[in-house]
Every structure is written in C-alpha cells, then in structure tokens.
PDB file of N, CA and C in Angstrom:
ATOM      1  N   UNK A   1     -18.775 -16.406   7.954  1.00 74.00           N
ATOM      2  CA  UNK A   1     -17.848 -17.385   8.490  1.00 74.00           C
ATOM      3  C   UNK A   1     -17.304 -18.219   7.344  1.00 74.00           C
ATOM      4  N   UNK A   2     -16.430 -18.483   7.730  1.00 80.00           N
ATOM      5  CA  UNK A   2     -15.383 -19.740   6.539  1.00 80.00           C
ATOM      6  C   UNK A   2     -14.953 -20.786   7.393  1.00 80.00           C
ATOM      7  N   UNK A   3     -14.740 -21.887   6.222  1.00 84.00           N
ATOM      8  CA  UNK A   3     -13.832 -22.858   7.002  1.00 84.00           C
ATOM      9  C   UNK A   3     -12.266 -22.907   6.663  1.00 84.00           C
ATOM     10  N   UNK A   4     -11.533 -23.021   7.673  1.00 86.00           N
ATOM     11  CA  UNK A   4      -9.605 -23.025   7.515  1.00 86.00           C
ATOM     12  C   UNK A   4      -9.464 -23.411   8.337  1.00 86.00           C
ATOM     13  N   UNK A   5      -8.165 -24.319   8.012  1.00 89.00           N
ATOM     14  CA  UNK A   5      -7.224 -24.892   8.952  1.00 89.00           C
ATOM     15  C   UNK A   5      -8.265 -25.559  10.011  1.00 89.00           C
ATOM     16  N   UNK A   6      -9.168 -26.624   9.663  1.00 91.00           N
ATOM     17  CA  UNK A   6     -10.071 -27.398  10.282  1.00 91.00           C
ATOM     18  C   UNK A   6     -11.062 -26.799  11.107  1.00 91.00           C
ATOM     19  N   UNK A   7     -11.114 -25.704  11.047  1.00 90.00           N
ATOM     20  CA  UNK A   7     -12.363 -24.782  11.884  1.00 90.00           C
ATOM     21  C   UNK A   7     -13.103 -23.860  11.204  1.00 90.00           C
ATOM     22  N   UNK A   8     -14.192 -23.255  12.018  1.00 90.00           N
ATOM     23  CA  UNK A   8     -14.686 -21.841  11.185  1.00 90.00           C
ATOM     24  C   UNK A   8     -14.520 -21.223  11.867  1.00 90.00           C
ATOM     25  N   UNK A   9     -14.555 -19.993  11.104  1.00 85.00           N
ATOM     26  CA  UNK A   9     -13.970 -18.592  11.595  1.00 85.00           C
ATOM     27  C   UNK A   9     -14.666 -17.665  11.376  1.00 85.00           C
ATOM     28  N   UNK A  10     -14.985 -16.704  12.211  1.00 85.00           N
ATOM     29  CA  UNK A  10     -15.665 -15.499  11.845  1.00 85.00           C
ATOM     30  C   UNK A  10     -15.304 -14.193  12.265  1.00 85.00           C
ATOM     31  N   UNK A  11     -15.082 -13.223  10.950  1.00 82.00           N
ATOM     32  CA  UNK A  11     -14.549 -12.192  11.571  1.00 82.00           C
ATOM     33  C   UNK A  11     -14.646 -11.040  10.852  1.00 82.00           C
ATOM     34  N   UNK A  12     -14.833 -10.139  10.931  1.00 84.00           N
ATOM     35  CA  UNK A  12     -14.592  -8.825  10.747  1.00 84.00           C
ATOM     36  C   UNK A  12     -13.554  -8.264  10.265  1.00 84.00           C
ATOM     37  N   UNK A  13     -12.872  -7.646   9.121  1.00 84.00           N
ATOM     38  CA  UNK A  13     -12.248  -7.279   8.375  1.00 84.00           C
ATOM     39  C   UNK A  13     -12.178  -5.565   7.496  1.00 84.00           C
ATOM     40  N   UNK A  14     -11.714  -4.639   8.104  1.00 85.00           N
ATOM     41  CA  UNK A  14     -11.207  -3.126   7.822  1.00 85.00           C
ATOM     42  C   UNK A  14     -10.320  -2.600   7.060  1.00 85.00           C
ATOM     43  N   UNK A  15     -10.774  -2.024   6.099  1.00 84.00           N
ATOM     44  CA  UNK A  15      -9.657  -1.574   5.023  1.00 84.00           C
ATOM     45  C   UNK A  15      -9.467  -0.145   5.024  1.00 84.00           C
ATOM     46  N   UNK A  16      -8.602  -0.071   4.927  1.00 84.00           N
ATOM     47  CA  UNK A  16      -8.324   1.677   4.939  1.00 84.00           C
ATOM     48  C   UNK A  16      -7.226   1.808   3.257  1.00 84.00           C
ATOM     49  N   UNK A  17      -7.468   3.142   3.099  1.00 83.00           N
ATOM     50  CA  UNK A  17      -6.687   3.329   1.471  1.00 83.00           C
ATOM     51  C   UNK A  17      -5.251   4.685   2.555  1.00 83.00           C
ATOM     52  N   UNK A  18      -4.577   4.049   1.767  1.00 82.00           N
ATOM     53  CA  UNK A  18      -3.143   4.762   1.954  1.00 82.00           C
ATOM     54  C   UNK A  18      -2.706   5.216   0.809  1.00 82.00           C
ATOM     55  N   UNK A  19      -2.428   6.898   0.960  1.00 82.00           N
ATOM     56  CA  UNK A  19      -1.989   6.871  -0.343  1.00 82.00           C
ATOM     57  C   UNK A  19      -0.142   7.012  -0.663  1.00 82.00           C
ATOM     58  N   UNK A  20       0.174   6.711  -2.075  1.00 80.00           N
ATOM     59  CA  UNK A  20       1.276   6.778  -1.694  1.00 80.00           C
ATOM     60  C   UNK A  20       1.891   7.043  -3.204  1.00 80.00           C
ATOM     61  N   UNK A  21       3.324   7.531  -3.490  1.00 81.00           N
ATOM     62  CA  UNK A  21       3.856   8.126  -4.689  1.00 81.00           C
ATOM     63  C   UNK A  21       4.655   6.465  -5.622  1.00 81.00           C
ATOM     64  N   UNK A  22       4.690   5.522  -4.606  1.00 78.00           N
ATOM     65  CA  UNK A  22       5.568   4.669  -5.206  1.00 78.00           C
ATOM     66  C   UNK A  22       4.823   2.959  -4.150  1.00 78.00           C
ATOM     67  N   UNK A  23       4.949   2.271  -5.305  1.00 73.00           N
ATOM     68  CA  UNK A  23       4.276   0.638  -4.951  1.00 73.00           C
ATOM     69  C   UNK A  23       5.704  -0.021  -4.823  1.00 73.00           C
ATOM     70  N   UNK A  24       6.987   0.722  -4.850  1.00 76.00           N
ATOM     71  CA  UNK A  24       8.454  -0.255  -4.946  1.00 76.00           C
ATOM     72  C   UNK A  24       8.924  -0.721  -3.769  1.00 76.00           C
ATOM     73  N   UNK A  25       8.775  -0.121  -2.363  1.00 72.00           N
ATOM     74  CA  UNK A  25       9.038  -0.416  -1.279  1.00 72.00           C
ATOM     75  C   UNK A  25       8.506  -1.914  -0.663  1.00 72.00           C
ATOM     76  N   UNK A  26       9.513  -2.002  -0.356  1.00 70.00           N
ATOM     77  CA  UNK A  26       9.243  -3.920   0.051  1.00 70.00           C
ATOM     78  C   UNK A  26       8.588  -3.427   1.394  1.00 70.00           C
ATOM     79  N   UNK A  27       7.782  -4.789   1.359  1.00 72.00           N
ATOM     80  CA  UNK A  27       6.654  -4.854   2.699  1.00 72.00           C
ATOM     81  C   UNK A  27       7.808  -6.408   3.698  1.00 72.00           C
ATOM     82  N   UNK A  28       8.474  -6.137   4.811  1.00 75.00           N
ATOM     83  CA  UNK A  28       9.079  -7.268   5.115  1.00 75.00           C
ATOM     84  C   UNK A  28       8.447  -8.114   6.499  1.00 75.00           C
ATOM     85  N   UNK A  29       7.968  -9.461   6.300  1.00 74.00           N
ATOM     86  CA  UNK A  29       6.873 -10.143   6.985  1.00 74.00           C
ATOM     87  C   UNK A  29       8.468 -10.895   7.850  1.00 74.00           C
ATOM     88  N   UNK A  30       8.955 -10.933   8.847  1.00 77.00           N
ATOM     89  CA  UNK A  30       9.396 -11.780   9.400  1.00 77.00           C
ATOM     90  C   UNK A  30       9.411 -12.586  10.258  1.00 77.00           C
ATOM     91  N   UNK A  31       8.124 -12.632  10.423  1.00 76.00           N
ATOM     92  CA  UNK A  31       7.039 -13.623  11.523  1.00 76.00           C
ATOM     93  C   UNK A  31       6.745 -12.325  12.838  1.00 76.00           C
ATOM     94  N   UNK A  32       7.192 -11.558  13.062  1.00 82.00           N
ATOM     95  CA  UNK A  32       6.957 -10.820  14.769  1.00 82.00           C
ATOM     96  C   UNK A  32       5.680 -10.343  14.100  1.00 82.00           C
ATOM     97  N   UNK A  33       5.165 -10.276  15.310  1.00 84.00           N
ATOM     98  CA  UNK A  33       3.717 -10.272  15.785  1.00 84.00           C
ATOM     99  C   UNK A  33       2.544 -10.899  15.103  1.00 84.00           C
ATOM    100  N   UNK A  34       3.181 -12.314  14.328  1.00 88.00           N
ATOM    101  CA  UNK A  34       1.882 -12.819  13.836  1.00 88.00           C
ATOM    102  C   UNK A  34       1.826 -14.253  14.927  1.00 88.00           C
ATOM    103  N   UNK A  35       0.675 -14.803  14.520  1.00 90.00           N
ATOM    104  CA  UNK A  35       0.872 -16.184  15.516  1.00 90.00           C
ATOM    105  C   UNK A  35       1.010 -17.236  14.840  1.00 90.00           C
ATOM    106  N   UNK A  36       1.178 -18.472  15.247  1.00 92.00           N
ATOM    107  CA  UNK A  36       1.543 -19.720  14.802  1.00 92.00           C
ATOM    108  C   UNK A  36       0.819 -20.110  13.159  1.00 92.00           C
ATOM    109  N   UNK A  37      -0.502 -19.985  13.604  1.00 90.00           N
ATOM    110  CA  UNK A  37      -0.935 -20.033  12.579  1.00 90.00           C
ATOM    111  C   UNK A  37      -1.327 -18.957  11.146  1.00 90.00           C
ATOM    112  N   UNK A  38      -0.770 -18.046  11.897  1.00 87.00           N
ATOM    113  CA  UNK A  38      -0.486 -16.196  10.346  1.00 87.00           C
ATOM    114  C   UNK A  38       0.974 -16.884  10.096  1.00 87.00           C
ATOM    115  N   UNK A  39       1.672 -17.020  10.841  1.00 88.00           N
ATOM    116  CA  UNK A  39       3.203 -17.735   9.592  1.00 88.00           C
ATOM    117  C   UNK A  39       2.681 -19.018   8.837  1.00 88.00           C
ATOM    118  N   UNK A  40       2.049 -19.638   8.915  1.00 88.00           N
ATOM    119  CA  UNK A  40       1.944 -20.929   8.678  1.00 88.00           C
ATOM    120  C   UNK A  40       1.052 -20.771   7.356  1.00 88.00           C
ATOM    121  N   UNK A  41       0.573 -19.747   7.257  1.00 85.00           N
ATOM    122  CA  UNK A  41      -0.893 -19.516   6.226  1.00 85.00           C
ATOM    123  C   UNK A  41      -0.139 -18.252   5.521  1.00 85.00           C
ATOM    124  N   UNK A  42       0.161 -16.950   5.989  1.00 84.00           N
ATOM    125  CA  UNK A  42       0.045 -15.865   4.996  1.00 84.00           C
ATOM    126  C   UNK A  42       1.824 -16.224   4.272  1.00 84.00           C
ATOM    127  N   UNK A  43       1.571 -16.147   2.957  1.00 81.00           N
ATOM    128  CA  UNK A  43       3.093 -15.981   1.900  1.00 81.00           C
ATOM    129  C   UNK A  43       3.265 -14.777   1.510  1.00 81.00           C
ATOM    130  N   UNK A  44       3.296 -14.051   1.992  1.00 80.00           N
ATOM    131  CA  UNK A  44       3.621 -12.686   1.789  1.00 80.00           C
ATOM    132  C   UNK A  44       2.860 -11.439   1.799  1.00 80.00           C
ATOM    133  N   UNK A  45       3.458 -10.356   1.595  1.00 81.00           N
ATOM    134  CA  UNK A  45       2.843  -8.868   1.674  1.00 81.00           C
ATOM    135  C   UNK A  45       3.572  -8.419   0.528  1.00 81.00           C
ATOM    136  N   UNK A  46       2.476  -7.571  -0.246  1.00 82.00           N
ATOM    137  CA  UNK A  46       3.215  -6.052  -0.915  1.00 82.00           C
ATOM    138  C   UNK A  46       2.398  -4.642  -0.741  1.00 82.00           C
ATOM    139  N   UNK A  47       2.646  -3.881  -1.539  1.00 84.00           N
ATOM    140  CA  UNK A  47       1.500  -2.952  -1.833  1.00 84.00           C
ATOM    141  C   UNK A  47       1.345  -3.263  -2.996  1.00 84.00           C
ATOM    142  N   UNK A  48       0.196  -3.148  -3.310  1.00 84.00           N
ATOM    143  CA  UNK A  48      -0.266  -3.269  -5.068  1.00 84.00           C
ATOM    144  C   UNK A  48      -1.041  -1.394  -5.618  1.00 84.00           C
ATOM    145  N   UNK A  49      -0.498  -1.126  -6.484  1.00 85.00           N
ATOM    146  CA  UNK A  49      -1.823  -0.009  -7.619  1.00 85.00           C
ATOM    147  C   UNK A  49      -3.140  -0.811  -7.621  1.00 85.00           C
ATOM    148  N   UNK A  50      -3.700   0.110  -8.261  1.00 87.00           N
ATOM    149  CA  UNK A  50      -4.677  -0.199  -8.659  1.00 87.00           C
ATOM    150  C   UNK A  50      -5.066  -1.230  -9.780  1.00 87.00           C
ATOM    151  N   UNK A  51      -4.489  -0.819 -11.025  1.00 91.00           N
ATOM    152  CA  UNK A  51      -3.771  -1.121 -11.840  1.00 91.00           C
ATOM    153  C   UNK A  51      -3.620  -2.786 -11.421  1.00 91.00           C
ATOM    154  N   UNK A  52      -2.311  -3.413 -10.709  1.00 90.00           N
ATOM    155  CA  UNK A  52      -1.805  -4.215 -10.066  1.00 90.00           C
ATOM    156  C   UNK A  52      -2.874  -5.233  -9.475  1.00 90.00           C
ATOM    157  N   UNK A  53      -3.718  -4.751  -8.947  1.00 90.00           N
ATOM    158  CA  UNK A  53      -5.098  -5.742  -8.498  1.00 90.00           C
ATOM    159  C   UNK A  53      -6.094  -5.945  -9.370  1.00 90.00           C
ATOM    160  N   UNK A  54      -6.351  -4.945 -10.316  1.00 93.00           N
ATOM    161  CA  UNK A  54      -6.663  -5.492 -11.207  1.00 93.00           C
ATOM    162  C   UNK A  54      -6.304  -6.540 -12.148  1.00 93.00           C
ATOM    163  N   UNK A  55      -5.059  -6.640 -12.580  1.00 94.00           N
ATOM    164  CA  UNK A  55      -4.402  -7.737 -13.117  1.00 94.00           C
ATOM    165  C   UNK A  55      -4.180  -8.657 -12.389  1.00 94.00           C
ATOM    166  N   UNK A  56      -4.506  -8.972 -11.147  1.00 91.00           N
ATOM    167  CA  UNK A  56      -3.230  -9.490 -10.427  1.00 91.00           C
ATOM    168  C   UNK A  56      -3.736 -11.330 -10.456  1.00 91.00           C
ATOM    169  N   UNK A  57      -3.009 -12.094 -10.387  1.00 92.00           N
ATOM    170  CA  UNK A  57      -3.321 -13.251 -10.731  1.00 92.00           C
ATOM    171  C   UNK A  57      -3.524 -14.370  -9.683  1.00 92.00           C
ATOM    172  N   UNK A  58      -3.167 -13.826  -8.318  1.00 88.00           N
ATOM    173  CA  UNK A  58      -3.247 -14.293  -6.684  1.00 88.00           C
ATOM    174  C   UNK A  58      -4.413 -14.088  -6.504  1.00 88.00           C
ATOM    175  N   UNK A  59      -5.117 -14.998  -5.816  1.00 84.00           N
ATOM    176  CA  UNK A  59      -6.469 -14.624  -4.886  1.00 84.00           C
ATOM    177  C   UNK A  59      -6.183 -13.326  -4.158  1.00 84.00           C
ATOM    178  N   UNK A  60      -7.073 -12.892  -3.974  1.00 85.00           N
ATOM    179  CA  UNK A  60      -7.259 -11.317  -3.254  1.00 85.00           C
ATOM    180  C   UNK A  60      -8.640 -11.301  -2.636  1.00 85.00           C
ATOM    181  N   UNK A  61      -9.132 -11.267  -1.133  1.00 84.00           N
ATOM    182  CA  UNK A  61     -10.047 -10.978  -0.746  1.00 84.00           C
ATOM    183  C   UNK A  61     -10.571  -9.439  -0.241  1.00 84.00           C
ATOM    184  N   UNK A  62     -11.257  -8.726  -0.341  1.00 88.00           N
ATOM    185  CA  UNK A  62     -12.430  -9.081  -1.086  1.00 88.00           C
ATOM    186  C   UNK A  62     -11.953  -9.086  -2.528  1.00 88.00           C
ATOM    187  N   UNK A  63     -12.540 -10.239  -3.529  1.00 88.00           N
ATOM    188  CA  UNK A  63     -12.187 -10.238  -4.856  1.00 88.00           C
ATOM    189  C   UNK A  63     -13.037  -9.181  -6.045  1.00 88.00           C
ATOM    190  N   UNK A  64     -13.474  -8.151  -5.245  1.00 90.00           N
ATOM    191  CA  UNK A  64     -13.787  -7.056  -5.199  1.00 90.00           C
ATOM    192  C   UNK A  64     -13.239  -5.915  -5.497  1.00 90.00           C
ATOM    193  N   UNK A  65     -11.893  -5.832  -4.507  1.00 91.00           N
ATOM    194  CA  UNK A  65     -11.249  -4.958  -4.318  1.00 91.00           C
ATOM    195  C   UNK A  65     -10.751  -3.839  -5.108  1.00 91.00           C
ATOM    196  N   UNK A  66     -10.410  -4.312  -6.707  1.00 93.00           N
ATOM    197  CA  UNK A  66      -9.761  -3.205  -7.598  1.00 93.00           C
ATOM    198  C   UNK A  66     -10.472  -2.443  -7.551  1.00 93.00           C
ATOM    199  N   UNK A  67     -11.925  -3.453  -8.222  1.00 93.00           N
ATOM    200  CA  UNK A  67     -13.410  -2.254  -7.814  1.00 93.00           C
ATOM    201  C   UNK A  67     -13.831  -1.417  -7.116  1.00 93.00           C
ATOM    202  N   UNK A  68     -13.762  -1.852  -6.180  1.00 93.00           N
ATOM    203  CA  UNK A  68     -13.857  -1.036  -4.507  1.00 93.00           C
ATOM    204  C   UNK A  68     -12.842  -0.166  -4.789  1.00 93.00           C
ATOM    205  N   UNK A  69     -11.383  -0.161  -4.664  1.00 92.00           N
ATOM    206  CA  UNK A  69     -10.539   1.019  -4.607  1.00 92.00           C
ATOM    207  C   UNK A  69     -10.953   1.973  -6.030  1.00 92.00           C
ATOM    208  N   UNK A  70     -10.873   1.487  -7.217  1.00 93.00           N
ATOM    209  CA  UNK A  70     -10.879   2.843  -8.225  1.00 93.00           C
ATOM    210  C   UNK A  70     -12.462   3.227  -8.115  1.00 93.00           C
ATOM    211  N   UNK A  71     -13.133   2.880  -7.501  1.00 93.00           N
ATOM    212  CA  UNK A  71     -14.108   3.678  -6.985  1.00 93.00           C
ATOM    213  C   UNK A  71     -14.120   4.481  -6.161  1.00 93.00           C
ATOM    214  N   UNK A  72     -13.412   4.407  -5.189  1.00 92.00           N
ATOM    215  CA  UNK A  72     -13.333   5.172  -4.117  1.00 92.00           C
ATOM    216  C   UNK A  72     -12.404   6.106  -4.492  1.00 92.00           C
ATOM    217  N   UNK A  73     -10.980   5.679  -5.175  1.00 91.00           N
ATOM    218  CA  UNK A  73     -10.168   6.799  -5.941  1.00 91.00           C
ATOM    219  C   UNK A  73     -11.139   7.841  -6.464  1.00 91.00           C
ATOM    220  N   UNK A  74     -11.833   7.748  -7.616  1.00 94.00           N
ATOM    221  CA  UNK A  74     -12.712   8.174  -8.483  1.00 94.00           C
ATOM    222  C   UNK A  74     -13.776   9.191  -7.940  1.00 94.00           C
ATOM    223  N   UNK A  75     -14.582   8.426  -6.430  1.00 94.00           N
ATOM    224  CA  UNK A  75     -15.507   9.335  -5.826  1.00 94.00           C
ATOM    225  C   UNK A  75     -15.656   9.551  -4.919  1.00 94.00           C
ATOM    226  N   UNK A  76     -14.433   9.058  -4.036  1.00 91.00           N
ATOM    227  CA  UNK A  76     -14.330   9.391  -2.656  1.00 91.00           C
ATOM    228  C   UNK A  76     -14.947   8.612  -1.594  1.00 91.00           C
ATOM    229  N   UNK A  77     -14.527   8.790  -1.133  1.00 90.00           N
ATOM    230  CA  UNK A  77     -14.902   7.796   0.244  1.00 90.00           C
ATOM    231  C   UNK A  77     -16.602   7.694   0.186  1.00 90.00           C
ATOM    232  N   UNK A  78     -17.258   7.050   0.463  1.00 91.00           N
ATOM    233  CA  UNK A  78     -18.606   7.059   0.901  1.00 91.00           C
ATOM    234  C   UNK A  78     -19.326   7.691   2.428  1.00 91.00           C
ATOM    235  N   UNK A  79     -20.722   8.080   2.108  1.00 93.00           N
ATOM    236  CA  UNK A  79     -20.810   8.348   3.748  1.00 93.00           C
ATOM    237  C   UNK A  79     -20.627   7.595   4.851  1.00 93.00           C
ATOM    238  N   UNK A  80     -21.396   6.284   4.606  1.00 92.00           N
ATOM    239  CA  UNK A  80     -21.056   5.176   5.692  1.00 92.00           C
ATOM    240  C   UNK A  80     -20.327   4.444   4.946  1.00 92.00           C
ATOM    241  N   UNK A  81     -19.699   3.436   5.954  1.00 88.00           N
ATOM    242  CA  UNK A  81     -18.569   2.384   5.379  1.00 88.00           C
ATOM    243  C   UNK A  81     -19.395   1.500   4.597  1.00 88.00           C
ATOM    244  N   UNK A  82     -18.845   0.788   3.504  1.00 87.00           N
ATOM    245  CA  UNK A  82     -19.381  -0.298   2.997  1.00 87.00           C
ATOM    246  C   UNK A  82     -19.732  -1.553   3.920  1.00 87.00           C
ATOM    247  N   UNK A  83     -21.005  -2.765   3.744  1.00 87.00           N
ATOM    248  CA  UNK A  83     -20.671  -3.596   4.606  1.00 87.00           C
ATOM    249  C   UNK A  83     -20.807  -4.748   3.269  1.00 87.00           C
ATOM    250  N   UNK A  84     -19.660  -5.132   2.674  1.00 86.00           N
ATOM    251  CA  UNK A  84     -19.071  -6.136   1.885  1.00 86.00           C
ATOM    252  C   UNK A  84     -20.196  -7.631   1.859  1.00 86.00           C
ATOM    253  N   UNK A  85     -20.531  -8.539   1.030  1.00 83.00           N
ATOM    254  CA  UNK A  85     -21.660  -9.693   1.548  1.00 83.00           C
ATOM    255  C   UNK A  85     -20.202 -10.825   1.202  1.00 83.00           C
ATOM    256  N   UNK A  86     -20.949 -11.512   2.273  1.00 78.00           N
ATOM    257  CA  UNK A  86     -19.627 -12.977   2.879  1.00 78.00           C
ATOM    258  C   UNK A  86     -19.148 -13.513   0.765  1.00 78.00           C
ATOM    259  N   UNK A  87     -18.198 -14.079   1.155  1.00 76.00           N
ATOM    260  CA  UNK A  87     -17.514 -14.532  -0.088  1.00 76.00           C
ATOM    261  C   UNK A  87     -17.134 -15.892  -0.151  1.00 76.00           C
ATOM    262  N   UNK A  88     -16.937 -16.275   0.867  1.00 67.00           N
ATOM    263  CA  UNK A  88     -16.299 -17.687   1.733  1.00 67.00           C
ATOM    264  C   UNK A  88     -17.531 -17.794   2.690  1.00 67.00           C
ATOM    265  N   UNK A  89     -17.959 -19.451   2.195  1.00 54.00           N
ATOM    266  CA  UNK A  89     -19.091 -19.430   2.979  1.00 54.00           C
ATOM    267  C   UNK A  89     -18.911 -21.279   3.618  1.00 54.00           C
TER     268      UNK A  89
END
C-alpha cells in the first residue's frame, strides 16, 4: 500500500512485454477512459527501449524495471510470474 492524493491505496499491478520494431509512435492520453483522478495525476505515456529506461531520468515504477525487462529479453519469460516487494510504503 502507498499513500496519494490523501489516502492509501492498495493494489495490484501486471506487466506484460510487447514487442515491437519502433519506440516512435506516439502513445495519445486524451483523458477517455481514465477517471478524475488518472487525469489529474498521470502526465503522460510513451513506449520506452530498453535502453530508454535505463537512462531515463522520470520516476518509473517498478524502479526495477530496465532490469526486469533486459532480463527477461535475455532469458525469457520465467516459469511463474515474478511477485515484485512493495517500493512505496
């Protein structure tokens, strides 16, 4: 659980890897289907490389992640899913 926007929250969070030939395609957020408070909080979407999260200079949760993906690039998916330990406490 974390605390935001004056409450805590607890939740569950699923990542899946997509693969793809090009990171150039704009991701476009124009509020539909988020709620009051996902416009109010998220500033944007892209896709990032690998590469890209590794450098990248924005918070990124899990702050993990480059790790997690060029690992999984590298050796493939695992048998069971990872279960990630809280980060935001």
């Amino acid at each position: 659980s974390f605390p935001f926007d004056g409450r805590r929250w607890d939740q569950d969070e699923w990542y899946f890897l997509a693969r793809t030939t090009s990171t150039d395609a704009a991701v476009e957020l124009n509020g539909e289907g988020l709620t009051d408070l996902e416009r109010r909080s998220v500033a944007g979407a892209r896709w990032w490389s690998c590469p890209e999260l590794a450098g990248a200079h924005e918070t990124v949760y899990p702050t993990r992640l480059a790790e997690l993906l060029n690992r999984l690039l590298v050796e493939g998916p695992p048998s069971e899913p990872l279960v990630l330990d809280t980060e935001i406490v």
